[in-house]
Amino acid sequence: MRTVIWLREDLRLHDNPALHHAALSGDVIPVYIYPQGLGAASYWWLHHSLSRLANDLSEQGVELILKTGDPAEVLADVCRAVGADRLAWNRVYSPAGIDLGRQVKERFSQLDIALQSFNGQLLTEPTQIFTKQGTPFKVFTPFWRHCLTTLEPTELLGRPDFKPSNITVESESLDDWGLLPTKPDWSVGISERWQPGEAGAQTRWESFLSGRIRRYKDGRDIPKDENTSMLSPHLAFGEISPKQIWFETHEAIAAREVDSDNGNKFLSEIGWREFSRYLLVHFPHVISASFNSRFEEFPWQTDASLLHAWQHGQTGYPIVDAGMRELWHTGYMHNRVRMVVASFLTKHCLIDWRIGMDWFWDTLVDADIANNTASWQWASGCGADAAPYFRIFNPILQGEKFDKEGEYIKRWVPELSKLGKRFINKPWEADPMTLKLAGITLGETYPWPVVDHKEARQRALDAYQVIRKPAQ
Ligand SMILES: Cc1cc2nc3c(=O)[nH]c(=O)nc-3n(C[C@H](O)[C@H](O)[C@H](O)COP(=O)(O)OP(=O)(O)OC[C@H]3O[C@@H](n4cnc5c(N)ncnc54)[C@H](O)[C@@H]3O)c2cc1C
């Protein structure tokens, strides 16, 4: 049996069902097709991830084939060229991913080639999960409770044992794809923080499971520490399987190496990942429309200078600026701070959540269509099971609560590094002498707040009244 594998968001060898099953039954020809529409940071990640995967495969005598073009046609051509008996892939559960799968099935209905698809991306199968009434879940807690009753740790699939083969197909060159930035090369900070690829994913996972997971429940909200798993880009590119995470966390809990409070809290975040994909499968329109349709009438405002200040970490609110600069330099932002900056953009600045989402899409190395859409809608109050719109994060109190000493802020906003903790979240309240001693001149070395918190809060609540009124 000769199988062409269509690699997509599953750039790994371990626990990769499509690769594993194909390797058991004969020759394997893995193909990756240039994906349109990724953000710049994701293309950077993709380059390195593909390069490492190609190395891992080549050590086992298998070549990764790179192609550009319409996936259905490219796959049909490759299958014909190698005389494939079968095309297999791991499913992608985004609307575009589902649509591509459909197009490939249609194209192959005219060919005498078997098709096989697997779930390598999720713990659950979204089309199998419904409430007792037979409708899709819209709230996370009952969804996850339901999943927990059905989920069982299954044995993981090891690395495939490829059979040597001499099949050759012409591949494009990864370098010719031009995925890396050159002029300017903005990727230095990103390269310092991350090691894309399966080996990097496994290293992160092992270090988290043998250490930081034990303080996850409380530690996950403290941005100055790396208490979370930092697996998000690896999960987004499928460099580690959620089943491995699920299985090995349960093993660690059973062996009492990890207490169930911390272990289960961590797994519930993996549950949010499941839920955001589940929502897109059942409500694909929310990829660009508010889940709560009343928000389609929300009086969003256009303000280029506010948006620019937010994007570049120049809002005058230190926790917001620290987060936006962490994102710019490293392609990542701590989850607590993501919530604060998203709330700030949509509520303090009244800028449409889709504009913030697009910025994240371009700059995050973990940009993930489902998590990004669901999280932006959650933070702006228009999503399924969202934070209520009227609950508006106070960026000063958020900073004082989760970055008490201002260490996170000082790391990313060095011009405030000499300011004491009393004023670190509100430099504009410091007396002139304190500012002078800290080397700060507001409006010159660090901005005045771009909006006044109290006024902005009231403005947001007033705007909300517009859509709160029931239709006449
Ligand atoms: C406005 C906003 C935008 C976001 N955009 C993205 C995005 O594009 N890609 C992305 O992966 N996450 C996104 N998140 C969710 C979350 O911030 C990141 O997944 C998390 O910070 C990644 O760090 P970690 O891997 O250390 O997380 P951990 O806390 O270790 O969590 C483990 C994994 O669970 C998943 N996860 C965690 N939190 C969430 C969540 N709230 N929703 C869905 N899945 C979650 C991720 O896959 C994560 O890697 C966003 C959150 C907000 C508030």
Short mmCIF file of C-alpha atoms and ligand atoms in Angstrom, two decimals:
data_model
loop_
_atom_site.label_atom_id
_atom_site.label_comp_id
_atom_site.label_asym_id
_atom_site.label_seq_id
_atom_site.Cartn_x
_atom_site.Cartn_y
_atom_site.Cartn_z
CA MET A 1 0.00 0.00 0.00
CA ARG A 2 1.33 3.43 -0.93
CA THR A 3 -0.10 6.41 0.98
CA VAL A 4 0.23 10.11 0.36
CA ILE A 5 -0.10 12.01 3.64
CA TRP A 6 -1.49 15.52 3.49
CA LEU A 7 0.21 17.24 6.43
CA ARG A 8 -1.55 20.32 7.74
CA GLU A 9 -1.73 21.35 11.41
CA ASP A 10 0.03 18.17 12.56
CA LEU A 11 3.74 18.81 12.09
CA ARG A 12 4.95 15.94 14.29
CA LEU A 13 5.91 12.29 14.16
CA HIS A 14 4.75 11.20 17.64
CA ASP A 15 1.09 10.33 18.05
CA ASN A 16 0.26 11.34 14.50
CA PRO A 17 -2.55 8.96 13.48
CA ALA A 18 -2.40 9.55 9.71
CA LEU A 19 1.36 9.02 9.53
CA HIS A 20 1.31 6.12 11.97
CA HIS A 21 -1.34 4.09 10.15
CA ALA A 22 0.15 4.80 6.74
CA ALA A 23 3.60 3.66 7.86
CA LEU A 24 2.17 0.40 9.20
CA SER A 25 0.89 -0.54 5.78
CA GLY A 26 3.60 0.51 3.33
CA ASP A 27 5.25 3.49 1.66
CA VAL A 28 4.54 7.00 2.90
CA ILE A 29 4.83 10.23 0.90
CA PRO A 30 4.24 13.25 3.17
CA VAL A 31 3.16 16.43 1.41
CA TYR A 32 2.79 19.92 2.86
CA ILE A 33 1.03 22.59 0.80
CA TYR A 34 1.81 26.28 1.25
CA PRO A 35 -0.93 27.73 3.48
CA GLN A 36 -2.43 31.07 2.45
CA GLY A 37 -3.32 33.78 4.94
CA LEU A 38 -1.11 33.09 7.95
CA GLY A 39 0.25 36.02 9.96
CA ALA A 40 3.89 37.08 9.71
CA ALA A 41 4.89 35.54 13.06
CA SER A 42 3.21 32.25 12.13
CA TYR A 43 5.08 32.11 8.82
CA TRP A 44 8.32 32.53 10.78
CA TRP A 45 7.31 29.61 13.00
CA LEU A 46 6.18 27.52 10.06
CA HIS A 47 9.55 27.86 8.33
CA HIS A 48 11.41 26.45 11.32
CA SER A 49 8.81 23.82 12.09
CA LEU A 50 8.86 22.48 8.52
CA SER A 51 12.63 22.55 8.41
CA ARG A 52 12.84 20.42 11.58
CA LEU A 53 10.13 18.05 10.44
CA ALA A 54 11.91 17.59 7.11
CA ASN A 55 15.11 16.71 9.02
CA ASP A 56 13.31 14.25 11.30
CA LEU A 57 11.70 12.56 8.31
CA SER A 58 14.87 12.48 6.29
CA GLU A 59 16.73 10.75 9.14
CA GLN A 60 14.26 7.95 8.54
CA GLY A 61 14.70 7.96 4.80
CA VAL A 62 11.50 9.87 4.00
CA GLU A 63 11.38 13.14 2.09
CA LEU A 64 8.93 15.91 2.97
CA ILE A 65 7.41 17.20 -0.27
CA LEU A 66 6.56 20.91 -0.38
CA LYS A 67 4.09 22.18 -2.94
CA THR A 68 2.14 25.33 -3.73
CA GLY A 69 -1.30 25.46 -5.31
CA ASP A 70 -4.87 24.37 -4.95
CA PRO A 71 -4.68 21.50 -2.43
CA ALA A 72 -7.17 19.25 -4.23
CA GLU A 73 -5.25 19.54 -7.52
CA VAL A 74 -1.80 19.32 -5.94
CA LEU A 75 -2.75 16.18 -4.02
CA ALA A 76 -4.35 14.59 -7.06
CA ASP A 77 -1.15 15.29 -9.06
CA VAL A 78 1.15 13.87 -6.38
CA CYS A 79 -1.03 10.79 -5.95
CA ARG A 80 -0.96 10.18 -9.69
CA ALA A 81 2.80 10.78 -9.91
CA VAL A 82 3.65 8.24 -7.20
CA GLY A 83 0.87 5.79 -8.03
CA ALA A 84 -0.71 6.17 -4.58
CA ASP A 85 -3.41 3.76 -3.40
CA ARG A 86 -4.54 6.07 -0.65
CA LEU A 87 -4.58 9.69 0.53
CA ALA A 88 -4.76 10.23 4.30
CA TRP A 89 -4.74 13.24 6.60
CA ASN A 90 -5.51 14.46 10.09
CA ARG A 91 -8.58 16.66 10.11
CA VAL A 92 -8.45 20.42 10.71
CA TYR A 93 -11.53 21.72 12.48
CA SER A 94 -11.64 25.34 11.32
CA PRO A 95 -14.25 26.39 8.73
CA ALA A 96 -11.53 26.80 6.07
CA GLY A 97 -9.94 23.50 7.09
CA ILE A 98 -13.26 21.66 6.87
CA ASP A 99 -13.97 23.26 3.53
CA LEU A 100 -10.61 22.18 2.10
CA GLY A 101 -11.23 18.63 3.30
CA ARG A 102 -14.56 18.71 1.47
CA GLN A 103 -12.96 19.98 -1.75
CA VAL A 104 -10.34 17.24 -1.64
CA LYS A 105 -13.02 14.59 -1.11
CA GLU A 106 -14.97 15.93 -4.06
CA ARG A 107 -11.91 15.96 -6.30
CA PHE A 108 -10.93 12.43 -5.30
CA SER A 109 -14.43 11.08 -5.88
CA GLN A 110 -13.37 11.00 -9.57
CA LEU A 111 -10.18 9.02 -8.84
CA ASP A 112 -9.62 5.46 -7.85
CA ILE A 113 -7.75 6.33 -4.68
CA ALA A 114 -8.93 5.53 -1.15
CA LEU A 115 -9.37 8.37 1.34
CA GLN A 116 -8.85 8.22 5.08
CA SER A 117 -8.98 10.99 7.67
CA PHE A 118 -8.22 10.96 11.40
CA ASN A 119 -8.67 13.11 14.45
CA GLY A 120 -5.16 14.10 15.49
CA GLN A 121 -6.02 17.63 16.58
CA LEU A 122 -8.57 17.22 19.35
CA LEU A 123 -9.45 15.01 22.29
CA THR A 124 -13.09 15.04 21.27
CA GLU A 125 -15.02 14.81 18.01
CA PRO A 126 -17.07 18.03 17.77
CA THR A 127 -19.82 16.51 15.65
CA GLN A 128 -20.51 13.85 18.30
CA ILE A 129 -21.15 16.16 21.25
CA PHE A 130 -24.57 17.62 22.03
CA THR A 131 -26.69 18.65 25.00
CA LYS A 132 -29.49 16.35 26.19
CA GLN A 133 -31.80 18.37 23.93
CA GLY A 134 -29.63 17.49 20.93
CA THR A 135 -28.37 21.03 20.43
CA PRO A 136 -24.74 22.18 20.43
CA PHE A 137 -23.35 23.38 23.77
CA LYS A 138 -22.90 27.14 24.06
CA VAL A 139 -21.48 27.27 27.58
CA PHE A 140 -18.06 25.92 28.50
CA THR A 141 -18.69 24.31 31.91
CA PRO A 142 -21.44 21.87 30.85
CA PHE A 143 -19.56 21.20 27.61
CA TRP A 144 -16.40 20.24 29.46
CA ARG A 145 -18.29 18.29 32.12
CA HIS A 146 -19.89 16.30 29.32
CA CYS A 147 -16.51 15.72 27.66
CA LEU A 148 -15.01 14.51 30.93
CA THR A 149 -17.64 11.79 31.24
CA THR A 150 -16.76 10.40 27.83
CA LEU A 151 -13.01 11.00 27.58
CA GLU A 152 -10.73 8.12 28.31
CA PRO A 153 -6.97 8.23 28.24
CA THR A 154 -6.07 6.21 25.17
CA GLU A 155 -2.68 4.69 24.40
CA LEU A 156 -0.48 7.03 22.43
CA LEU A 157 0.89 6.17 19.02
CA GLY A 158 4.68 6.12 18.91
CA ARG A 159 6.88 7.49 16.15
CA PRO A 160 6.06 5.73 12.88
CA ASP A 161 8.44 3.07 11.71
CA PHE A 162 8.91 4.06 8.06
CA LYS A 163 9.89 1.50 5.47
CA PRO A 164 12.76 2.55 3.24
CA SER A 165 11.49 3.58 -0.18
CA ASN A 166 12.95 5.09 -3.32
CA ILE A 167 9.96 7.11 -4.46
CA THR A 168 10.89 10.57 -5.65
CA VAL A 169 8.62 13.53 -6.23
CA GLU A 170 9.87 16.99 -7.01
CA SER A 171 9.61 19.28 -3.98
CA GLU A 172 9.74 23.05 -3.83
CA SER A 173 12.44 24.55 -1.65
CA LEU A 174 11.48 25.87 1.79
CA ASP A 175 13.86 28.81 1.42
CA ASP A 176 12.15 29.80 -1.83
CA TRP A 177 8.89 30.15 0.06
CA GLY A 178 10.40 33.24 1.72
CA LEU A 179 8.66 32.74 5.06
CA LEU A 180 11.35 34.50 7.10
CA PRO A 181 11.53 38.28 7.53
CA THR A 182 14.57 39.94 6.00
CA LYS A 183 14.29 43.70 5.73
CA PRO A 184 13.98 44.33 8.60
CA ASP A 185 14.51 41.04 10.41
CA TRP A 186 12.19 41.50 13.38
CA SER A 187 12.51 37.92 14.55
CA VAL A 188 15.49 38.18 16.94
CA GLY A 189 13.40 38.34 20.16
CA ILE A 190 11.16 35.57 18.86
CA SER A 191 14.12 33.30 18.05
CA GLU A 192 15.53 33.84 21.54
CA ARG A 193 12.34 32.70 23.21
CA TRP A 194 11.20 29.78 21.09
CA GLN A 195 12.36 26.53 19.61
CA PRO A 196 9.81 25.60 16.96
CA GLY A 197 9.39 21.95 16.02
CA GLU A 198 8.54 18.69 17.68
CA ALA A 199 11.72 18.44 19.76
CA GLY A 200 11.10 21.95 21.14
CA ALA A 201 7.51 20.99 21.97
CA GLN A 202 8.60 17.86 23.82
CA THR A 203 11.23 19.79 25.79
CA ARG A 204 8.67 22.41 26.85
CA TRP A 205 6.19 19.73 27.77
CA GLU A 206 8.64 17.67 29.83
CA SER A 207 9.88 20.69 31.74
CA PHE A 208 6.33 21.84 32.47
CA LEU A 209 5.09 18.41 33.54
CA SER A 210 8.05 17.82 35.81
CA GLY A 211 7.86 21.25 37.43
CA ARG A 212 5.64 24.24 36.79
CA ILE A 213 2.37 22.32 36.50
CA ARG A 214 2.54 21.93 40.31
CA ARG A 215 1.91 25.65 40.76
CA TYR A 216 -0.29 26.13 37.70
CA LYS A 217 -3.61 26.92 39.38
CA ASP A 218 -2.43 30.04 41.22
CA GLY A 219 0.73 30.73 39.26
CA ARG A 220 -0.93 30.91 35.84
CA ASP A 221 -2.17 34.45 36.49
CA ILE A 222 1.21 35.96 37.29
CA PRO A 223 2.71 37.35 34.10
CA LYS A 224 6.24 37.91 35.39
CA ASP A 225 6.75 34.15 35.85
CA GLU A 226 6.64 31.50 33.17
CA ASN A 227 4.23 29.34 35.15
CA THR A 228 2.14 28.14 32.23
CA SER A 229 3.08 25.45 29.75
CA MET A 230 4.05 27.78 26.86
CA LEU A 231 2.78 25.06 24.54
CA SER A 232 0.36 27.23 22.56
CA PRO A 233 2.42 27.64 19.34
CA HIS A 234 3.40 23.98 19.46
CA LEU A 235 -0.28 23.03 19.78
CA ALA A 236 -1.28 25.47 17.05
CA PHE A 237 1.12 23.79 14.58
CA GLY A 238 0.37 20.31 15.86
CA GLU A 239 3.91 19.68 17.07
CA ILE A 240 2.52 17.92 20.11
CA SER A 241 -0.79 16.08 20.35
CA PRO A 242 -3.46 17.04 22.88
CA LYS A 243 -3.86 13.31 23.56
CA GLN A 244 -0.28 13.12 24.78
CA ILE A 245 -0.93 16.07 27.10
CA TRP A 246 -4.13 14.51 28.35
CA PHE A 247 -2.70 11.02 28.80
CA GLU A 248 0.54 12.05 30.53
CA THR A 249 -1.13 14.58 32.83
CA HIS A 250 -3.49 11.82 33.98
CA GLU A 251 -0.58 9.46 34.49
CA ALA A 252 1.19 12.08 36.60
CA ILE A 253 -1.95 12.68 38.68
CA ALA A 254 -2.44 8.91 39.20
CA ALA A 255 1.19 8.55 40.27
CA ARG A 256 0.67 11.49 42.68
CA GLU A 257 3.45 13.41 41.02
CA VAL A 258 0.96 16.19 40.24
CA ASP A 259 -1.99 17.07 42.48
CA SER A 260 -5.37 16.87 40.84
CA ASP A 261 -6.22 20.54 41.52
CA ASN A 262 -3.33 21.80 39.43
CA GLY A 263 -3.51 18.97 36.88
CA ASN A 264 -7.21 19.35 36.23
CA LYS A 265 -7.05 23.13 36.08
CA PHE A 266 -4.41 22.79 33.37
CA LEU A 267 -6.49 20.22 31.50
CA SER A 268 -9.51 22.52 31.63
CA GLU A 269 -7.50 25.04 29.56
CA ILE A 270 -6.96 22.28 27.03
CA GLY A 271 -10.74 21.99 27.36
CA TRP A 272 -11.13 25.65 26.33
CA ARG A 273 -9.10 24.83 23.25
CA GLU A 274 -11.54 22.01 22.48
CA PHE A 275 -14.50 24.31 23.12
CA SER A 276 -13.29 27.06 20.81
CA ARG A 277 -12.93 24.56 17.95
CA TYR A 278 -16.26 22.99 18.82
CA LEU A 279 -17.94 26.41 18.56
CA LEU A 280 -16.45 27.03 15.11
CA VAL A 281 -17.62 23.64 13.88
CA HIS A 282 -21.20 24.31 14.99
CA PHE A 283 -21.32 28.07 14.44
CA PRO A 284 -18.84 28.73 11.62
CA HIS A 285 -20.12 32.26 11.03
CA VAL A 286 -18.60 33.40 14.36
CA ILE A 287 -15.22 33.38 12.68
CA SER A 288 -16.02 36.92 11.64
CA ALA A 289 -19.36 37.77 13.32
CA SER A 290 -20.15 38.24 17.01
CA PHE A 291 -21.66 35.15 18.58
CA ASN A 292 -24.10 37.48 20.35
CA SER A 293 -25.61 38.99 17.22
CA ARG A 294 -26.73 42.15 19.05
CA PHE A 295 -23.07 43.18 19.00
CA GLU A 296 -23.24 43.50 15.24
CA GLU A 297 -25.03 46.81 15.97
CA PHE A 298 -22.46 47.96 18.54
CA PRO A 299 -21.25 51.53 17.91
CA TRP A 300 -17.57 50.67 17.44
CA GLN A 301 -15.39 53.68 16.75
CA THR A 302 -12.53 54.28 14.38
CA ASP A 303 -9.57 56.01 15.94
CA ALA A 304 -6.28 55.43 14.15
CA SER A 305 -4.14 57.13 16.79
CA LEU A 306 -5.65 55.11 19.66
CA LEU A 307 -5.16 51.91 17.66
CA HIS A 308 -1.57 52.84 16.88
CA ALA A 309 -0.87 53.58 20.56
CA TRP A 310 -2.34 50.22 21.56
CA GLN A 311 -0.46 48.27 18.88
CA HIS A 312 2.87 49.84 19.81
CA GLY A 313 2.55 49.73 23.60
CA GLN A 314 2.18 53.50 24.00
CA THR A 315 -1.18 53.83 25.77
CA GLY A 316 0.21 55.24 29.02
CA TYR A 317 -1.24 52.26 30.92
CA PRO A 318 1.86 50.28 31.92
CA ILE A 319 0.33 46.80 32.08
CA VAL A 320 -1.26 47.26 28.63
CA ASP A 321 1.97 48.61 27.16
CA ALA A 322 4.05 45.83 28.72
CA GLY A 323 1.77 43.20 27.17
CA MET A 324 1.75 44.77 23.71
CA ARG A 325 5.54 45.08 23.74
CA GLU A 326 5.98 41.50 24.95
CA LEU A 327 3.85 40.48 21.97
CA TRP A 328 5.87 42.56 19.51
CA HIS A 329 9.22 41.28 20.76
CA THR A 330 8.48 37.64 21.41
CA GLY A 331 5.35 36.75 19.41
CA TYR A 332 3.62 35.82 22.68
CA MET A 333 1.73 37.49 25.50
CA HIS A 334 0.74 36.11 28.86
CA ASN A 335 -2.94 35.09 29.03
CA ARG A 336 -3.89 37.46 31.88
CA VAL A 337 -2.39 40.36 29.99
CA ARG A 338 -4.09 39.29 26.74
CA MET A 339 -7.39 39.64 28.58
CA VAL A 340 -6.44 43.10 29.87
CA VAL A 341 -5.26 44.45 26.50
CA ALA A 342 -8.28 43.03 24.67
CA SER A 343 -10.64 44.58 27.19
CA PHE A 344 -8.76 47.87 26.90
CA LEU A 345 -9.02 47.97 23.11
CA THR A 346 -12.68 47.02 22.90
CA LYS A 347 -13.99 48.82 25.98
CA HIS A 348 -11.67 51.73 26.78
CA CYS A 349 -11.01 52.52 23.11
CA LEU A 350 -14.31 51.16 21.70
CA ILE A 351 -12.39 49.57 18.82
CA ASP A 352 -13.98 46.55 17.15
CA TRP A 353 -12.70 43.20 18.47
CA ARG A 354 -11.97 42.07 14.89
CA ILE A 355 -9.31 44.76 14.54
CA GLY A 356 -7.56 43.55 17.68
CA MET A 357 -7.93 39.97 16.56
CA ASP A 358 -6.25 40.77 13.23
CA TRP A 359 -3.30 42.36 15.02
CA PHE A 360 -2.92 39.29 17.20
CA TRP A 361 -3.23 37.08 14.12
CA ASP A 362 -0.29 38.81 12.50
CA THR A 363 1.97 39.07 15.55
CA LEU A 364 1.34 35.94 17.65
CA VAL A 365 3.43 32.84 17.06
CA ASP A 366 0.53 30.87 18.55
CA ALA A 367 -2.09 32.53 16.32
CA ASP A 368 -4.88 30.02 16.21
CA ILE A 369 -8.07 30.83 14.38
CA ALA A 370 -10.38 29.17 16.91
CA ASN A 371 -8.69 30.28 20.14
CA ASN A 372 -8.14 33.78 18.83
CA THR A 373 -11.72 34.29 17.68
CA ALA A 374 -13.30 32.79 20.79
CA SER A 375 -10.96 34.66 23.15
CA TRP A 376 -11.46 38.05 21.50
CA GLN A 377 -15.20 37.55 21.60
CA TRP A 378 -14.97 36.41 25.22
CA ALA A 379 -12.92 39.46 26.23
CA SER A 380 -15.10 41.95 24.37
CA GLY A 381 -18.30 40.48 25.77
CA CYS A 382 -19.88 39.35 22.51
CA GLY A 383 -18.94 35.66 22.53
CA ALA A 384 -20.45 32.39 23.68
CA ASP A 385 -20.08 32.17 27.46
CA ALA A 386 -18.35 35.57 27.41
CA ALA A 387 -17.32 37.93 30.17
CA PRO A 388 -20.29 40.33 30.50
CA TYR A 389 -19.71 43.54 28.59
CA PHE A 390 -20.30 45.71 31.65
CA ARG A 391 -17.44 43.99 33.51
CA ILE A 392 -14.67 46.29 32.39
CA PHE A 393 -11.14 45.47 33.48
CA ASN A 394 -9.50 48.32 35.33
CA PRO A 395 -5.95 48.23 33.89
CA ILE A 396 -4.52 49.87 37.02
CA LEU A 397 -6.06 47.36 39.44
CA GLN A 398 -5.24 44.43 37.15
CA GLY A 399 -1.61 45.50 37.20
CA GLU A 400 -1.62 46.01 40.97
CA LYS A 401 -3.19 42.62 41.54
CA PHE A 402 -1.21 40.44 39.14
CA ASP A 403 2.08 42.32 38.87
CA LYS A 404 2.35 43.61 42.45
CA GLU A 405 5.98 44.68 42.32
CA GLY A 406 5.78 45.80 38.70
CA GLU A 407 8.46 43.31 37.62
CA TYR A 408 6.65 42.31 34.42
CA ILE A 409 6.04 45.95 33.55
CA LYS A 410 9.66 46.90 34.14
CA ARG A 411 10.88 44.07 31.93
CA TRP A 412 8.93 45.34 28.92
CA VAL A 413 8.65 49.05 29.67
CA PRO A 414 12.20 49.83 30.77
CA GLU A 415 11.60 53.58 30.83
CA LEU A 416 9.58 52.96 34.03
CA SER A 417 12.19 50.72 35.64
CA LYS A 418 13.13 53.20 38.34
CA LEU A 419 9.57 53.87 39.46
CA GLY A 420 8.53 52.30 42.78
CA LYS A 421 5.61 49.89 43.08
CA ARG A 422 3.25 52.58 44.40
CA PHE A 423 3.08 54.36 41.05
CA ILE A 424 4.25 51.72 38.61
CA ASN A 425 0.69 51.14 37.38
CA LYS A 426 -0.28 54.83 37.40
CA PRO A 427 2.79 56.98 36.77
CA TRP A 428 0.62 60.03 36.08
CA GLU A 429 -0.33 60.10 39.79
CA ALA A 430 3.28 60.33 40.94
CA ASP A 431 4.47 63.73 42.22
CA PRO A 432 7.00 65.62 40.07
CA MET A 433 9.91 64.79 42.37
CA THR A 434 9.22 61.04 42.22
CA LEU A 435 9.00 61.20 38.44
CA LYS A 436 12.18 63.22 38.21
CA LEU A 437 14.08 60.78 40.41
CA ALA A 438 12.82 57.92 38.22
CA GLY A 439 13.99 59.76 35.10
CA ILE A 440 10.46 60.02 33.70
CA THR A 441 8.99 62.99 31.86
CA LEU A 442 5.41 62.21 31.02
CA GLY A 443 4.57 62.99 27.42
CA GLU A 444 8.25 62.65 26.51
CA THR A 445 9.86 59.51 27.96
CA TYR A 446 6.52 57.77 28.59
CA PRO A 447 3.04 58.77 27.36
CA TRP A 448 0.23 60.28 29.34
CA PRO A 449 -2.77 57.90 29.40
CA VAL A 450 -4.45 57.99 25.99
CA VAL A 451 -7.86 57.85 27.66
CA ASP A 452 -9.00 58.55 31.21
CA HIS A 453 -10.04 55.28 32.83
CA LYS A 454 -13.22 56.57 34.50
CA GLU A 455 -14.43 58.49 31.47
CA ALA A 456 -13.62 55.62 29.11
CA ARG A 457 -15.44 53.18 31.35
CA GLN A 458 -18.55 55.36 31.35
CA ARG A 459 -18.33 55.84 27.57
CA ALA A 460 -18.22 52.06 27.13
CA LEU A 461 -21.22 51.54 29.39
CA ASP A 462 -23.16 54.21 27.48
CA ALA A 463 -22.27 52.57 24.17
CA TYR A 464 -23.48 49.26 25.53
CA GLN A 465 -26.91 50.78 26.23
CA VAL A 466 -27.38 51.14 22.46
CA ILE A 467 -27.47 47.38 21.95
CA ARG A 468 -28.94 46.47 25.33
CA LYS A 469 -32.33 48.00 24.52
CA PRO A 470 -34.67 45.29 23.30
CA ALA A 471 -35.70 45.69 19.67
CA GLN A 472 -38.89 47.80 19.31
C1 LIG B 1 -7.65 38.15 23.38
C2 LIG B 1 -7.04 36.77 23.43
C3 LIG B 1 -6.54 36.18 22.27
C4 LIG B 1 -6.00 34.90 22.32
N1 LIG B 1 -5.51 34.34 21.16
C5 LIG B 1 -5.00 33.08 21.18
C6 LIG B 1 -4.48 32.48 20.00
O1 LIG B 1 -4.49 33.05 18.92
N2 LIG B 1 -3.95 31.23 20.12
C7 LIG B 1 -3.95 30.53 21.29
O2 LIG B 1 -3.48 29.37 21.33
N3 LIG B 1 -4.48 31.07 22.41
C8 LIG B 1 -4.98 32.31 22.41
N4 LIG B 1 -5.48 32.86 23.55
C9 LIG B 1 -5.63 32.00 24.75
C10 LIG B 1 -4.45 32.00 25.73
O3 LIG B 1 -4.07 33.29 26.06
C11 LIG B 1 -3.23 31.24 25.23
O4 LIG B 1 -3.62 29.96 24.75
C12 LIG B 1 -2.23 31.02 26.36
O5 LIG B 1 -1.83 32.24 26.91
C13 LIG B 1 -1.03 30.28 25.81
O6 LIG B 1 -0.06 30.09 26.80
P1 LIG B 1 0.24 28.64 27.36
O7 LIG B 1 0.44 27.69 26.24
O8 LIG B 1 1.36 28.78 28.33
O9 LIG B 1 -1.12 28.30 28.08
P2 LIG B 1 -1.51 27.26 29.21
O10 LIG B 1 -2.15 28.03 30.30
O11 LIG B 1 -0.36 26.41 29.56
O12 LIG B 1 -2.67 26.42 28.52
C14 LIG B 1 -2.40 25.22 27.78
C15 LIG B 1 -3.06 25.31 26.43
O13 LIG B 1 -4.47 25.43 26.55
C16 LIG B 1 -4.98 26.25 25.50
N5 LIG B 1 -5.61 27.45 26.09
C17 LIG B 1 -5.23 28.12 27.19
N6 LIG B 1 -6.08 29.15 27.42
C18 LIG B 1 -6.99 29.11 26.44
C19 LIG B 1 -8.14 29.90 26.13
N7 LIG B 1 -8.52 30.94 26.88
N8 LIG B 1 -8.86 29.57 25.03
C20 LIG B 1 -8.53 28.52 24.25
N9 LIG B 1 -7.45 27.73 24.50
C21 LIG B 1 -6.70 28.03 25.58
C22 LIG B 1 -3.80 26.65 24.63
O14 LIG B 1 -3.70 25.75 23.55
C23 LIG B 1 -2.63 26.50 25.59
O15 LIG B 1 -1.40 26.27 24.95
C24 LIG B 1 -5.99 34.17 23.54
C25 LIG B 1 -6.49 34.78 24.70
C26 LIG B 1 -7.00 36.06 24.65
C27 LIG B 1 -7.54 36.68 25.92
#
